[in-house]
mmCIF file of C-alpha atoms and ligand atoms in Angstrom:
data_model
loop_
_atom_site.group_PDB
_atom_site.id
_atom_site.type_symbol
_atom_site.label_atom_id
_atom_site.label_comp_id
_atom_site.label_asym_id
_atom_site.label_seq_id
_atom_site.Cartn_x
_atom_site.Cartn_y
_atom_site.Cartn_z
ATOM 1 C CA MET A 1371 -57.782 -94.874 -46.010
ATOM 2 C CA LEU A 1372 -55.264 -92.595 -47.487
ATOM 3 C CA ASP A 1373 -57.567 -90.604 -49.903
ATOM 4 C CA GLN A 1374 -59.993 -90.194 -46.555
ATOM 5 C CA ALA A 1375 -56.845 -89.007 -44.798
ATOM 6 C CA ASP A 1376 -55.882 -86.520 -47.376
ATOM 7 C CA ARG A 1377 -59.703 -85.230 -47.083
ATOM 8 C CA LEU A 1378 -59.108 -84.875 -43.621
ATOM 9 C CA ARG A 1379 -56.650 -82.691 -44.093
ATOM 10 C CA LYS A 1380 -58.372 -80.114 -46.154
ATOM 11 C CA LEU A 1381 -61.116 -80.007 -43.854
ATOM 12 C CA ALA A 1382 -59.032 -79.332 -41.151
ATOM 13 C CA LYS A 1383 -57.551 -76.306 -42.571
ATOM 14 C CA ASP A 1384 -61.437 -75.332 -43.659
ATOM 15 C CA VAL A 1385 -62.719 -75.795 -40.358
ATOM 16 C CA ASP A 1386 -59.944 -74.074 -38.415
ATOM 17 C CA GLU A 1387 -61.147 -70.875 -40.928
ATOM 18 C CA LYS A 1388 -64.922 -71.627 -40.898
ATOM 19 C CA VAL A 1389 -65.262 -72.042 -36.793
ATOM 20 C CA GLU A 1390 -65.332 -68.701 -35.049
ATOM 21 C CA ASN A 1391 -62.800 -68.234 -32.225
ATOM 22 C CA ASN A 1392 -64.904 -67.745 -29.440
ATOM 23 C CA ASN A 1393 -61.478 -68.246 -27.220
ATOM 24 C CA LYS A 1394 -62.997 -69.645 -24.291
ATOM 25 C CA GLY A 1395 -59.567 -70.191 -22.969
ATOM 26 C CA VAL A 1396 -59.874 -74.174 -23.312
ATOM 27 C CA LYS A 1397 -56.779 -76.122 -24.087
ATOM 28 C CA ILE A 1398 -57.686 -79.250 -26.365
ATOM 29 C CA ILE A 1399 -54.745 -82.153 -26.228
ATOM 30 C CA THR A 1400 -55.212 -85.481 -28.157
ATOM 31 C CA VAL A 1401 -53.177 -88.377 -26.323
ATOM 32 C CA THR A 1402 -52.507 -91.080 -28.887
ATOM 33 C CA SER A 1403 -50.502 -94.043 -29.755
ATOM 34 C CA GLY A 1404 -49.412 -95.961 -32.561
ATOM 35 C CA LYS A 1405 -49.516 -99.671 -30.962
ATOM 36 C CA GLY A 1406 -52.397 -100.183 -28.488
ATOM 37 C CA GLY A 1407 -52.016 -101.115 -25.142
ATOM 38 C CA VAL A 1408 -49.275 -98.907 -24.392
ATOM 39 C CA GLY A 1409 -50.550 -96.674 -21.358
ATOM 40 C CA LYS A 1410 -52.754 -94.141 -22.905
ATOM 41 C CA SER A 1411 -55.933 -94.289 -20.497
ATOM 42 C CA ASN A 1412 -53.871 -94.405 -17.452
ATOM 43 C CA PHE A 1413 -51.865 -91.841 -18.653
ATOM 44 C CA VAL A 1414 -54.968 -89.489 -19.428
ATOM 45 C CA VAL A 1415 -56.731 -90.610 -16.381
ATOM 46 C CA ASN A 1416 -54.308 -89.436 -13.838
ATOM 47 C CA LEU A 1417 -53.090 -86.743 -15.821
ATOM 48 C CA ALA A 1418 -56.253 -85.186 -15.831
ATOM 49 C CA ILE A 1419 -56.495 -85.863 -12.167
ATOM 50 C CA ALA A 1420 -53.233 -84.157 -11.353
ATOM 51 C CA ILE A 1421 -53.992 -81.041 -13.024
ATOM 52 C CA GLN A 1422 -57.456 -80.763 -11.662
ATOM 53 C CA MET A 1423 -55.317 -81.094 -8.218
ATOM 54 C CA LYS A 1424 -53.599 -78.090 -8.940
ATOM 55 C CA GLY A 1425 -56.804 -76.024 -9.303
ATOM 56 C CA LYS A 1426 -57.702 -76.024 -13.138
ATOM 57 C CA LYS A 1427 -60.672 -77.250 -14.562
ATOM 58 C CA VAL A 1428 -60.650 -80.688 -16.625
ATOM 59 C CA MET A 1429 -62.823 -82.628 -18.528
ATOM 60 C CA ILE A 1430 -61.662 -86.398 -20.118
ATOM 61 C CA PHE A 1431 -63.007 -87.056 -23.374
ATOM 62 C CA ASP A 1432 -62.983 -90.618 -24.377
ATOM 63 C CA ALA A 1433 -62.888 -90.521 -28.078
ATOM 64 C CA ASP A 1434 -61.645 -94.487 -27.903
ATOM 65 C CA VAL A 1435 -64.668 -95.095 -30.189
ATOM 66 C CA GLY A 1436 -66.389 -98.273 -28.753
ATOM 67 C CA MET A 1437 -63.783 -99.121 -26.456
ATOM 68 C CA GLY A 1438 -63.295 -96.706 -24.028
ATOM 69 C CA ASN A 1439 -62.472 -97.564 -20.524
ATOM 70 C CA ASP A 1440 -61.365 -94.026 -18.727
ATOM 71 C CA ASP A 1441 -64.528 -94.772 -16.637
ATOM 72 C CA VAL A 1442 -63.377 -98.034 -15.481
ATOM 73 C CA LEU A 1443 -59.800 -96.873 -14.347
ATOM 74 C CA MET A 1444 -61.768 -94.060 -12.547
ATOM 75 C CA GLY A 1445 -63.699 -97.233 -10.614
ATOM 76 C CA PHE A 1446 -67.433 -96.074 -12.645
ATOM 77 C CA LEU A 1447 -69.393 -98.203 -14.429
ATOM 78 C CA PRO A 1448 -69.799 -97.326 -17.842
ATOM 79 C CA LYS A 1449 -73.446 -96.174 -18.517
ATOM 80 C CA TYR A 1450 -74.630 -93.514 -21.141
ATOM 81 C CA ASN A 1451 -72.465 -91.883 -23.587
ATOM 82 C CA VAL A 1452 -72.690 -88.940 -26.052
ATOM 83 C CA ASN A 1453 -74.821 -91.252 -28.198
ATOM 84 C CA ASP A 1454 -77.183 -90.918 -25.463
ATOM 85 C CA ILE A 1455 -77.106 -86.897 -25.966
ATOM 86 C CA ILE A 1456 -77.469 -86.800 -29.443
ATOM 87 C CA PHE A 1457 -79.968 -89.630 -30.121
ATOM 88 C CA ASN A 1458 -81.943 -90.112 -26.825
ATOM 89 C CA ASN A 1459 -82.035 -86.724 -25.812
ATOM 90 C CA MET A 1460 -80.181 -86.842 -22.630
ATOM 91 C CA ASN A 1461 -78.639 -83.913 -21.364
ATOM 92 C CA ILE A 1462 -75.049 -83.453 -20.677
ATOM 93 C CA GLU A 1463 -75.408 -83.716 -16.510
ATOM 94 C CA ASP A 1464 -77.090 -87.304 -17.263
ATOM 95 C CA VAL A 1465 -74.047 -88.480 -19.098
ATOM 96 C CA LEU A 1466 -71.392 -86.836 -17.375
ATOM 97 C CA ILE A 1467 -69.434 -88.279 -14.576
ATOM 98 C CA GLU A 1468 -67.834 -86.337 -12.210
ATOM 99 C CA GLY A 1469 -64.581 -87.942 -11.077
ATOM 100 C CA PRO A 1470 -61.883 -87.546 -8.216
ATOM 101 C CA TYR A 1471 -61.215 -83.812 -7.532
ATOM 102 C CA GLY A 1472 -64.173 -83.176 -9.517
ATOM 103 C CA VAL A 1473 -62.574 -84.196 -12.697
ATOM 104 C CA LYS A 1474 -65.311 -84.435 -15.195
ATOM 105 C CA LEU A 1475 -65.498 -87.343 -17.972
ATOM 106 C CA LEU A 1476 -67.475 -87.622 -20.894
ATOM 107 C CA PRO A 1477 -67.394 -91.178 -22.611
ATOM 108 C CA GLY A 1478 -67.240 -90.802 -26.371
ATOM 109 C CA GLY A 1479 -69.630 -93.546 -27.751
ATOM 110 C CA THR A 1480 -69.408 -94.362 -31.361
ATOM 111 C CA GLY A 1481 -71.973 -91.245 -32.455
ATOM 112 C CA LEU A 1482 -69.287 -88.929 -33.456
ATOM 113 C CA THR A 1483 -67.589 -91.193 -36.381
ATOM 114 C CA LYS A 1484 -70.995 -91.654 -37.870
ATOM 115 C CA VAL A 1485 -71.898 -88.263 -38.028
ATOM 116 C CA GLU A 1486 -73.548 -88.711 -41.410
ATOM 117 C CA GLU A 1487 -76.386 -90.226 -39.698
ATOM 118 C CA ILE A 1488 -76.937 -87.396 -37.227
ATOM 119 C CA THR A 1489 -79.862 -84.611 -38.658
ATOM 120 C CA GLU A 1490 -78.927 -81.164 -38.982
ATOM 121 C CA GLU A 1491 -81.314 -80.644 -36.220
ATOM 122 C CA LYS A 1492 -79.868 -83.050 -33.749
ATOM 123 C CA ARG A 1493 -76.085 -81.564 -34.093
ATOM 124 C CA GLU A 1494 -77.547 -78.384 -33.360
ATOM 125 C CA LYS A 1495 -79.331 -79.473 -30.343
ATOM 126 C CA PHE A 1496 -75.993 -81.424 -29.212
ATOM 127 C CA ILE A 1497 -74.019 -78.094 -29.696
ATOM 128 C CA ASN A 1498 -76.653 -75.914 -27.562
ATOM 129 C CA LYS A 1499 -76.263 -78.711 -24.696
ATOM 130 C CA ILE A 1500 -72.371 -79.029 -24.660
ATOM 131 C CA LYS A 1501 -71.868 -75.223 -24.649
ATOM 132 C CA GLU A 1502 -72.781 -75.606 -20.868
ATOM 133 C CA LEU A 1503 -69.533 -77.138 -20.766
ATOM 134 C CA ASN A 1504 -67.794 -74.035 -21.334
ATOM 135 C CA ASP A 1505 -66.115 -73.565 -17.776
ATOM 136 C CA LEU A 1506 -63.104 -75.863 -18.582
ATOM 137 C CA ASP A 1507 -59.641 -75.149 -18.362
ATOM 138 C CA TYR A 1508 -58.365 -78.373 -20.692
ATOM 139 C CA ILE A 1509 -59.855 -81.061 -22.144
ATOM 140 C CA ILE A 1510 -58.112 -84.095 -22.794
ATOM 141 C CA MET A 1511 -58.725 -86.523 -25.570
ATOM 142 C CA ASP A 1512 -58.358 -90.326 -25.254
ATOM 143 C CA THR A 1513 -58.008 -92.180 -28.492
ATOM 144 C CA GLY A 1514 -57.779 -95.591 -29.904
ATOM 145 C CA ALA A 1515 -54.167 -96.633 -30.830
ATOM 146 C CA GLY A 1516 -53.049 -96.755 -34.184
ATOM 147 C CA ILE A 1517 -53.606 -94.932 -37.526
ATOM 148 C CA SER A 1518 -57.619 -94.479 -38.561
ATOM 149 C CA LYS A 1519 -59.723 -91.664 -39.845
ATOM 150 C CA SER A 1520 -61.158 -91.405 -36.374
ATOM 151 C CA VAL A 1521 -57.587 -90.979 -34.567
ATOM 152 C CA LEU A 1522 -56.420 -88.632 -37.286
ATOM 153 C CA GLY A 1523 -59.749 -86.787 -36.789
ATOM 154 C CA PHE A 1524 -59.350 -86.169 -33.355
ATOM 155 C CA ILE A 1525 -55.832 -85.303 -33.668
ATOM 156 C CA ALA A 1526 -56.813 -82.516 -36.259
ATOM 157 C CA CYS A 1527 -59.439 -81.469 -34.104
ATOM 158 C CA SER A 1528 -57.109 -80.729 -30.952
ATOM 159 C CA GLU A 1529 -54.357 -78.036 -30.120
ATOM 160 C CA ASP A 1530 -51.732 -80.483 -29.050
ATOM 161 C CA LEU A 1531 -50.738 -84.005 -29.888
ATOM 162 C CA ILE A 1532 -49.416 -86.189 -27.074
ATOM 163 C CA ILE A 1533 -48.072 -89.584 -28.505
ATOM 164 C CA ILE A 1534 -47.149 -92.579 -25.706
ATOM 165 C CA THR A 1535 -44.820 -95.068 -26.762
ATOM 166 C CA THR A 1536 -42.945 -97.618 -24.775
ATOM 167 C CA PRO A 1537 -38.849 -98.347 -25.212
ATOM 168 C CA GLU A 1538 -40.056 -101.554 -27.166
ATOM 169 C CA PRO A 1539 -39.208 -101.672 -30.700
ATOM 170 C CA THR A 1540 -42.404 -102.293 -31.885
ATOM 171 C CA SER A 1541 -44.358 -99.494 -29.880
ATOM 172 C CA LEU A 1542 -41.831 -97.058 -31.308
ATOM 173 C CA THR A 1543 -42.132 -98.414 -34.998
ATOM 174 C CA ASP A 1544 -45.972 -97.825 -34.697
ATOM 175 C CA ALA A 1545 -45.636 -94.360 -33.129
ATOM 176 C CA TYR A 1546 -43.136 -93.237 -36.101
ATOM 177 C CA SER A 1547 -45.828 -94.474 -38.292
ATOM 178 C CA LEU A 1548 -48.506 -92.497 -36.949
ATOM 179 C CA LEU A 1549 -46.287 -89.347 -36.893
ATOM 180 C CA LYS A 1550 -45.625 -89.944 -40.420
ATOM 181 C CA ALA A 1551 -49.511 -89.974 -41.344
ATOM 182 C CA VAL A 1552 -50.121 -87.170 -39.283
ATOM 183 C CA ASP A 1553 -46.864 -85.251 -40.817
ATOM 184 C CA HIS A 1554 -47.774 -86.669 -44.945
ATOM 185 C CA PHE A 1555 -51.483 -85.020 -44.784
ATOM 186 C CA GLU A 1556 -50.283 -82.270 -42.738
ATOM 187 C CA ILE A 1557 -52.394 -82.599 -39.902
ATOM 188 C CA LYS A 1558 -50.092 -80.981 -37.507
ATOM 189 C CA SER A 1559 -46.460 -80.214 -37.502
ATOM 190 C CA SER A 1560 -45.552 -80.644 -33.865
ATOM 191 C CA ALA A 1561 -46.090 -83.479 -31.306
ATOM 192 C CA LYS A 1562 -45.221 -84.045 -27.881
ATOM 193 C CA VAL A 1563 -43.937 -87.749 -26.532
ATOM 194 C CA ILE A 1564 -44.559 -89.155 -23.169
ATOM 195 C CA ILE A 1565 -41.762 -92.550 -23.022
ATOM 196 C CA ASN A 1566 -43.845 -94.988 -20.420
ATOM 197 C CA ARG A 1567 -42.657 -97.897 -18.802
ATOM 198 C CA THR A 1568 -39.010 -96.649 -18.522
ATOM 199 C CA LEU A 1569 -36.767 -99.259 -16.638
ATOM 200 C CA SER A 1570 -34.374 -96.423 -15.820
ATOM 201 C CA PHE A 1571 -34.037 -92.454 -16.284
ATOM 202 C CA LYS A 1572 -31.394 -93.255 -18.876
ATOM 203 C CA GLU A 1573 -33.357 -95.431 -20.837
ATOM 204 C CA GLY A 1574 -36.367 -93.024 -21.149
ATOM 205 C CA ILE A 1575 -33.434 -90.340 -22.837
ATOM 206 C CA GLU A 1576 -31.853 -92.430 -24.981
ATOM 207 C CA THR A 1577 -34.999 -94.001 -26.251
ATOM 208 C CA TYR A 1578 -36.662 -90.232 -26.738
ATOM 209 C CA ASN A 1579 -32.835 -89.157 -28.531
ATOM 210 C CA LYS A 1580 -33.407 -92.107 -30.825
ATOM 211 C CA PHE A 1581 -37.129 -91.576 -31.483
ATOM 212 C CA SER A 1582 -36.662 -87.808 -32.027
ATOM 213 C CA ASN A 1583 -33.350 -88.615 -34.367
ATOM 214 C CA THR A 1584 -35.575 -90.916 -36.415
ATOM 215 C CA VAL A 1585 -38.085 -88.443 -36.764
ATOM 216 C CA ASN A 1586 -36.006 -85.218 -37.318
ATOM 217 C CA ASN A 1587 -34.134 -87.205 -40.554
ATOM 218 C CA PHE A 1588 -37.387 -88.365 -42.129
ATOM 219 C CA LEU A 1589 -40.158 -86.246 -41.076
ATOM 220 C CA ASN A 1590 -40.912 -82.570 -41.069
ATOM 221 C CA MET A 1591 -42.280 -82.818 -37.510
ATOM 222 C CA ASN A 1592 -41.296 -80.564 -34.535
ATOM 223 C CA LEU A 1593 -40.698 -82.987 -31.263
ATOM 224 C CA GLU A 1594 -40.682 -82.056 -27.631
ATOM 225 C CA HIS A 1595 -40.235 -84.399 -24.674
ATOM 226 C CA LEU A 1596 -42.714 -83.858 -22.269
ATOM 227 C CA GLY A 1597 -41.303 -86.573 -20.028
ATOM 228 C CA ASN A 1598 -40.768 -90.263 -18.850
ATOM 229 C CA LEU A 1599 -43.516 -92.680 -16.985
ATOM 230 C CA SER A 1600 -41.529 -95.732 -15.068
ATOM 231 C CA ASP A 1601 -42.754 -99.173 -15.360
ATOM 232 C CA ASP A 1602 -44.273 -99.370 -12.083
ATOM 233 C CA ARG A 1603 -46.393 -102.015 -10.726
ATOM 234 C CA LYS A 1604 -48.303 -99.681 -8.325
ATOM 235 C CA LEU A 1605 -49.690 -98.673 -11.749
ATOM 236 C CA VAL A 1606 -51.267 -102.380 -12.189
ATOM 237 C CA GLU A 1607 -52.288 -102.351 -8.458
ATOM 238 C CA ALA A 1608 -53.939 -99.147 -8.889
ATOM 239 C CA VAL A 1609 -55.828 -100.731 -12.214
ATOM 240 C CA ARG A 1610 -57.036 -103.632 -10.436
ATOM 241 C CA LYS A 1611 -58.486 -101.589 -7.589
ATOM 242 C CA GLN A 1612 -60.000 -99.182 -10.237
ATOM 243 C CA LYS A 1613 -58.321 -96.403 -8.089
ATOM 244 C CA PRO A 1614 -55.894 -94.022 -9.940
ATOM 245 C CA PHE A 1615 -52.413 -94.285 -8.901
ATOM 246 C CA ILE A 1616 -52.009 -90.414 -8.115
ATOM 247 C CA ILE A 1617 -54.671 -91.058 -5.533
ATOM 248 C CA SER A 1618 -53.702 -94.526 -4.492
ATOM 249 C CA PHE A 1619 -50.094 -94.214 -4.801
ATOM 250 C CA PRO A 1620 -49.505 -90.475 -4.443
ATOM 251 C CA ASN A 1621 -45.659 -91.040 -3.735
ATOM 252 C CA SER A 1622 -44.872 -93.825 -6.180
ATOM 253 C CA SER A 1623 -42.588 -92.846 -8.968
ATOM 254 C CA VAL A 1624 -45.350 -92.672 -11.857
ATOM 255 C CA SER A 1625 -47.130 -90.500 -9.540
ATOM 256 C CA LYS A 1626 -44.239 -87.929 -9.097
ATOM 257 C CA GLU A 1627 -43.669 -87.944 -12.947
ATOM 258 C CA ILE A 1628 -47.229 -87.560 -13.647
ATOM 259 C CA MET A 1629 -47.081 -84.379 -11.464
ATOM 260 C CA SER A 1630 -43.948 -82.862 -13.033
ATOM 261 C CA ILE A 1631 -45.314 -83.801 -16.866
ATOM 262 C CA ALA A 1632 -48.766 -81.686 -15.336
ATOM 263 C CA ASN A 1633 -46.861 -79.013 -14.344
ATOM 264 C CA LYS A 1634 -44.855 -78.519 -17.377
ATOM 265 C CA ILE A 1635 -48.303 -78.874 -19.568
ATOM 266 C CA MET A 1636 -49.861 -75.978 -17.334
ATOM 267 C CA GLY A 1637 -46.564 -73.806 -17.640
ATOM 268 C CA GLN A 1638 -47.415 -73.698 -21.448
ATOM 269 C CA LYS A 1639 -50.761 -73.069 -21.340
ATOM 270 C CA GLU A 1640 -50.344 -69.388 -22.322
ATOM 271 C CA GLU A 1641 -49.214 -69.866 -25.767
ATOM 272 C CA HIS A 1642 -52.779 -71.028 -26.906
ATOM 273 C CA THR A 1643 -55.977 -69.878 -28.325
ATOM 274 C CA GLY A 1644 -58.745 -72.127 -28.061
ATOM 275 C CA ASP A 1645 -62.213 -72.531 -29.758
ATOM 276 C CA GLY A 1646 -63.857 -74.026 -26.500
ATOM 277 C CA VAL A 1647 -65.809 -77.278 -26.015
ATOM 278 C CA GLU A 1648 -68.332 -75.933 -28.954
ATOM 279 C CA GLY A 1649 -66.026 -75.218 -31.316
ATOM 280 C CA LEU A 1650 -64.319 -78.611 -30.552
ATOM 281 C CA PHE A 1651 -67.613 -80.535 -31.542
ATOM 282 C CA LYS A 1652 -68.157 -78.014 -34.590
ATOM 283 C CA LYS A 1653 -64.844 -79.528 -35.656
ATOM 284 C CA ILE A 1654 -65.898 -83.115 -35.210
ATOM 285 C CA PHE A 1655 -68.878 -82.608 -36.538
ATOM 286 C CA SER A 1656 -67.387 -81.230 -39.595
ATOM 287 C CA ILE A 1657 -64.210 -83.355 -40.086
ATOM 288 C CA PHE A 1658 -66.667 -87.108 -39.558
ATOM 289 C CA SER A 1659 -69.355 -85.722 -41.814
ATOM 290 C CA VAL A 1660 -67.449 -86.172 -44.872
HETATM 291 N N1 ATP B 1243 -46.225 -97.296 -16.071
HETATM 292 C C1 ATP B 1243 -46.389 -98.573 -16.481
HETATM 293 N N2 ATP B 1243 -45.984 -99.393 -15.599
HETATM 294 C C2 ATP B 1243 -46.318 -100.878 -15.504
HETATM 295 N N3 ATP B 1243 -47.595 -101.075 -16.023
HETATM 296 C C3 ATP B 1243 -48.544 -100.304 -17.442
HETATM 297 C C4 ATP B 1243 -47.713 -99.133 -17.140
HETATM 298 N N4 ATP B 1243 -48.412 -98.500 -18.361
HETATM 299 C C5 ATP B 1243 -48.915 -99.344 -18.562
HETATM 300 N N5 ATP B 1243 -49.192 -100.222 -17.877
HETATM 301 C C6 ATP B 1243 -49.864 -101.886 -18.204
HETATM 302 O O1 ATP B 1243 -50.374 -101.531 -19.392
HETATM 303 C C7 ATP B 1243 -51.938 -101.886 -19.628
HETATM 304 C C8 ATP B 1243 -52.733 -101.067 -20.456
HETATM 305 O O2 ATP B 1243 -52.715 -99.676 -20.222
HETATM 306 P P1 ATP B 1243 -53.741 -98.636 -20.592
HETATM 307 O O3 ATP B 1243 -55.483 -99.393 -20.727
HETATM 308 O O4 ATP B 1243 -53.293 -97.422 -19.939
HETATM 309 O O5 ATP B 1243 -52.983 -98.705 -22.089
HETATM 310 P P2 ATP B 1243 -54.367 -98.157 -23.684
HETATM 311 O O6 ATP B 1243 -52.785 -97.291 -24.204
HETATM 312 O O7 ATP B 1243 -55.144 -97.082 -23.138
HETATM 313 O O8 ATP B 1243 -54.646 -99.379 -23.763
HETATM 314 P P3 ATP B 1243 -55.468 -99.337 -25.373
HETATM 315 O O9 ATP B 1243 -54.757 -99.165 -26.654
HETATM 316 O O10 ATP B 1243 -56.121 -100.535 -25.565
HETATM 317 O O11 ATP B 1243 -56.556 -98.081 -25.022
HETATM 318 C C9 ATP B 1243 -52.188 -101.322 -17.736
HETATM 319 O O12 ATP B 1243 -53.376 -102.104 -17.346
HETATM 320 C C10 ATP B 1243 -51.292 -101.910 -17.048
HETATM 321 O O13 ATP B 1243 -51.202 -103.216 -16.820
HETATM 322 MG MG1 MG B 1244 -56.822 -96.984 -23.769
#
């Protein structure tokens, strides 16, 4: 596992140099967590809709290999995924789901981490198809939890890393372990943090301060506190109704918090230089073909 991650770091650097910078203005963000079930998918789906509501074009890439469920949260039946584009000759529009406010969702499937099995011809065909998606401002990737080759790979492919944790010590230690791996293999030198399920504003601040103190003491990683999300029953109701909380309960505390996080992210957009969606998938192919 560590060998693989080490190779990944070298590859991430190589790929950065190799992929031509076609500067399509797409910002690519990976959302992940150490522990599972801490709220990644709900954050991703609602953040994507919030940014789209504010007039930007967003695509969610559900990269939780084999377990993706962003489609379910938006009330869609999972049908096809990227595998069908690569292996079954489907087109992007057959697989892409159009969600609320026109937010797009591309279900990942398992194909991208088994890139060795994809012939050069199939890869080229896929990249040519994916180029159609260049009219986007943000791609938000929802990954699985934990330290795995695929999660580290997706982090390496993106510009920004957002890590989600709850105030629970188990979630915090797992988040720390993930950042430790990201730092150790020099995959990223900065990360943004969301504290989810806070019981008060004070708890959010205290949790972040504790976490960032530990990270600053032991890791070479710049942290930024992106925001907190309250523990809110409305979120649970929204999941049951399969209607994202930002739409079903726009006045709930989590919705207001997501809106302010969306504003913060949109305010940071200027700093970036993107590779476009084509660049993203070229990186994914290079990283996962080893
Ligand atoms: N802010 C919150 N308030 C109340 N409940 C929450 C909150 N965030 C998450 N939950 C609960 O946690 C559950 C899991 O959330 P979610 O599916 O977004 O987590 P995840 O990190 O994507 O999980 P996985 O690691 O399995 O992909 C939700 O269905 C909900 O019941
Ligand atoms: Mg999830």
